[in-house]
Coordinates of C-alpha atoms in Angstrom, one line a residue:
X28 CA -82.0 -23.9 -15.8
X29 CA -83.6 -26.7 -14.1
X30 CA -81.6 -29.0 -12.8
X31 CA -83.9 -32.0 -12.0
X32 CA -84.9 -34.6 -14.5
X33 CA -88.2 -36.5 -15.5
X34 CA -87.8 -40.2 -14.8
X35 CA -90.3 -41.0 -17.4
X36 CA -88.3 -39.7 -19.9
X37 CA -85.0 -41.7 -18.1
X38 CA -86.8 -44.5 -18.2
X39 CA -88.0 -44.0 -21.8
X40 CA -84.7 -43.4 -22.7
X41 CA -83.6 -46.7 -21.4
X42 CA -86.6 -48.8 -22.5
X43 CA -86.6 -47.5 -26.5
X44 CA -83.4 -46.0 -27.6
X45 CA -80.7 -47.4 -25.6
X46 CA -78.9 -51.0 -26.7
X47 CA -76.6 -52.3 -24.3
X48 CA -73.9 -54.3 -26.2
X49 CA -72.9 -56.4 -23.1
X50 CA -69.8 -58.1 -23.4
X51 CA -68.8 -56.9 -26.8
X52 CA -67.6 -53.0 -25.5
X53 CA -64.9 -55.2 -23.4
X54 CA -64.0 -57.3 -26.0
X55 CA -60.6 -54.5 -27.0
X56 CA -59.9 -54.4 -22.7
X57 CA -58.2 -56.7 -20.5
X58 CA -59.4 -56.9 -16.9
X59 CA -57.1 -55.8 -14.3
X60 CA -56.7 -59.5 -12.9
X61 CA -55.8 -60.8 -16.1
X62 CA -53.2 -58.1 -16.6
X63 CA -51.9 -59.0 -13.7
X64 CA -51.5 -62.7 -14.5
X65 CA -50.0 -61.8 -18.0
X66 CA -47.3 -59.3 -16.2
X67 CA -46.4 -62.0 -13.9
X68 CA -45.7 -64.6 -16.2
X69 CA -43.9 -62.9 -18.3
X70 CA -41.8 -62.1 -15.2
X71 CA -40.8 -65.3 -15.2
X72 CA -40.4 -66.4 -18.5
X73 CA -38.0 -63.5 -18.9
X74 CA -36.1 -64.3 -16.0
X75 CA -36.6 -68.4 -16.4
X76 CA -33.3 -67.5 -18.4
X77 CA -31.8 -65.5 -16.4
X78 CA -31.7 -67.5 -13.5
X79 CA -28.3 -69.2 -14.1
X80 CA -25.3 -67.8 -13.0
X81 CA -23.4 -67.4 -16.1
X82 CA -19.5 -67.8 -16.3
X83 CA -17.1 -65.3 -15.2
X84 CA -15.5 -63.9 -18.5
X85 CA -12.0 -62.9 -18.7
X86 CA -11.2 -58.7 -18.7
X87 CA -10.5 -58.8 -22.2
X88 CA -13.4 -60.4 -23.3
X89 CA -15.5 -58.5 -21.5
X90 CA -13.3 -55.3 -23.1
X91 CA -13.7 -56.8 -26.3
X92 CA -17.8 -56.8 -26.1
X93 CA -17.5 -53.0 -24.8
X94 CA -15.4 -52.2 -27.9
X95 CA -17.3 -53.6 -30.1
X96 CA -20.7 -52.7 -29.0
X97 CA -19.4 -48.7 -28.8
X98 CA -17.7 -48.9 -32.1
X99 CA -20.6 -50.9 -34.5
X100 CA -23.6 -49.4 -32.3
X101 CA -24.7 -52.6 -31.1
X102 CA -27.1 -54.0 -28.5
X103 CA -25.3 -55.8 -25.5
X104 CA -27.1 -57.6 -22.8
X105 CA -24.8 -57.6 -19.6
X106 CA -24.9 -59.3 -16.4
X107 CA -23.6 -58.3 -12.8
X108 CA -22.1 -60.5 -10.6
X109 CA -24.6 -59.1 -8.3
X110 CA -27.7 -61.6 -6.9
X111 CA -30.6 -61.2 -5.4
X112 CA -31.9 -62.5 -1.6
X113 CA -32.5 -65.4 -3.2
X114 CA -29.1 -65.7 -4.8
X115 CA -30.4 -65.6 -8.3
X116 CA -28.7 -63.1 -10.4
X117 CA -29.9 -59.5 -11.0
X118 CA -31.8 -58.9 -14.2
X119 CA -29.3 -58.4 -17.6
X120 CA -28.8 -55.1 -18.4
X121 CA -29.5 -54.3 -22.0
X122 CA -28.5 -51.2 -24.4
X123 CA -25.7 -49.8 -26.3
X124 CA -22.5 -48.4 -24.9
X125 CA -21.9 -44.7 -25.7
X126 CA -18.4 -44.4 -23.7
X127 CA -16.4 -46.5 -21.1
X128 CA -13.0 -46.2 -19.5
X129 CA -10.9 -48.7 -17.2
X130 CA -13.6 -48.4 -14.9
X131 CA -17.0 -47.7 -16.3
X132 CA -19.0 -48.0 -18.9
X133 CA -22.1 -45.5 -20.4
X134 CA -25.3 -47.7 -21.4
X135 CA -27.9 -45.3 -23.6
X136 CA -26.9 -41.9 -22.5
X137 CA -28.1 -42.4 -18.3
X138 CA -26.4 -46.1 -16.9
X139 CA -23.3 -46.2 -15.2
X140 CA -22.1 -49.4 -14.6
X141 CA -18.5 -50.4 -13.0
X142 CA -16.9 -52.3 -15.3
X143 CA -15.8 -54.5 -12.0
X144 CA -19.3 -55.0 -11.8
X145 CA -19.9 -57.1 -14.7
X146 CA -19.9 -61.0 -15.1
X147 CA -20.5 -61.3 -18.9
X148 CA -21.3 -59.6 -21.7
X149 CA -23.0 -60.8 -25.2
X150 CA -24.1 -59.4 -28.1
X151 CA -28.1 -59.1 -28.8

């Protein structure tokens, strides 16, 4: 098998039979910048609302939302009282509690969370 190649045929090749369709192959791809760009701001619009410090709930409350997300199967999005460097809250945590006790709680089978932990808890 030879293994070099005629450039008259390459350039053949190129000149008669291949189209280039320019722009429209990237037409169903995002460039990496503009990935970038989109992953950032939606970084912040997701955390534009998690920004404030929400109020402290009382235990029961907070017991209640447990209950009632481990009982009817539904979503919860809790926060922590923990912040960040820049004293801005830590992201909500979101899922479905599977099994608490007095002192923690179970979020979709792999989260353990201290039940001391957390600031407020709502219903998705």
């Amino acid at each position: 098998m030879n293994n070099e190649f005629d450039m008259g045929v390459v350039n053949n090749f190129f000149k008669y039979d291949y189209y280039d369709r320019g722009m429209m192959k990237w037409a169903g791809f995002y460039l990496s910048d503009h990935t970038t760009e989109l992953k950032k701001e939606q970084t912040l619009s997701h955390n534009k609302d998690q920004q404030t410090i929400g109020k402290q709930q009382a235990e029961d409350k907070i017991g209640d939302g447990l209950f009632h997300s481990y009982v009817n199967k539904r979503t919860v999005s809790i926060q922590l009282k923990r912040v960040d460097i820049n004293g801005r809250p830590v992201r909500r945590i979101v899922g479905i509690v599977v099994g608490y006790n007095e002192t923690k709680v179970i979020l979709n089978n792999d989260l353990f969370i201290d039940v001391s932990d957390i600031r407020n808890i709502e219903e998705e």
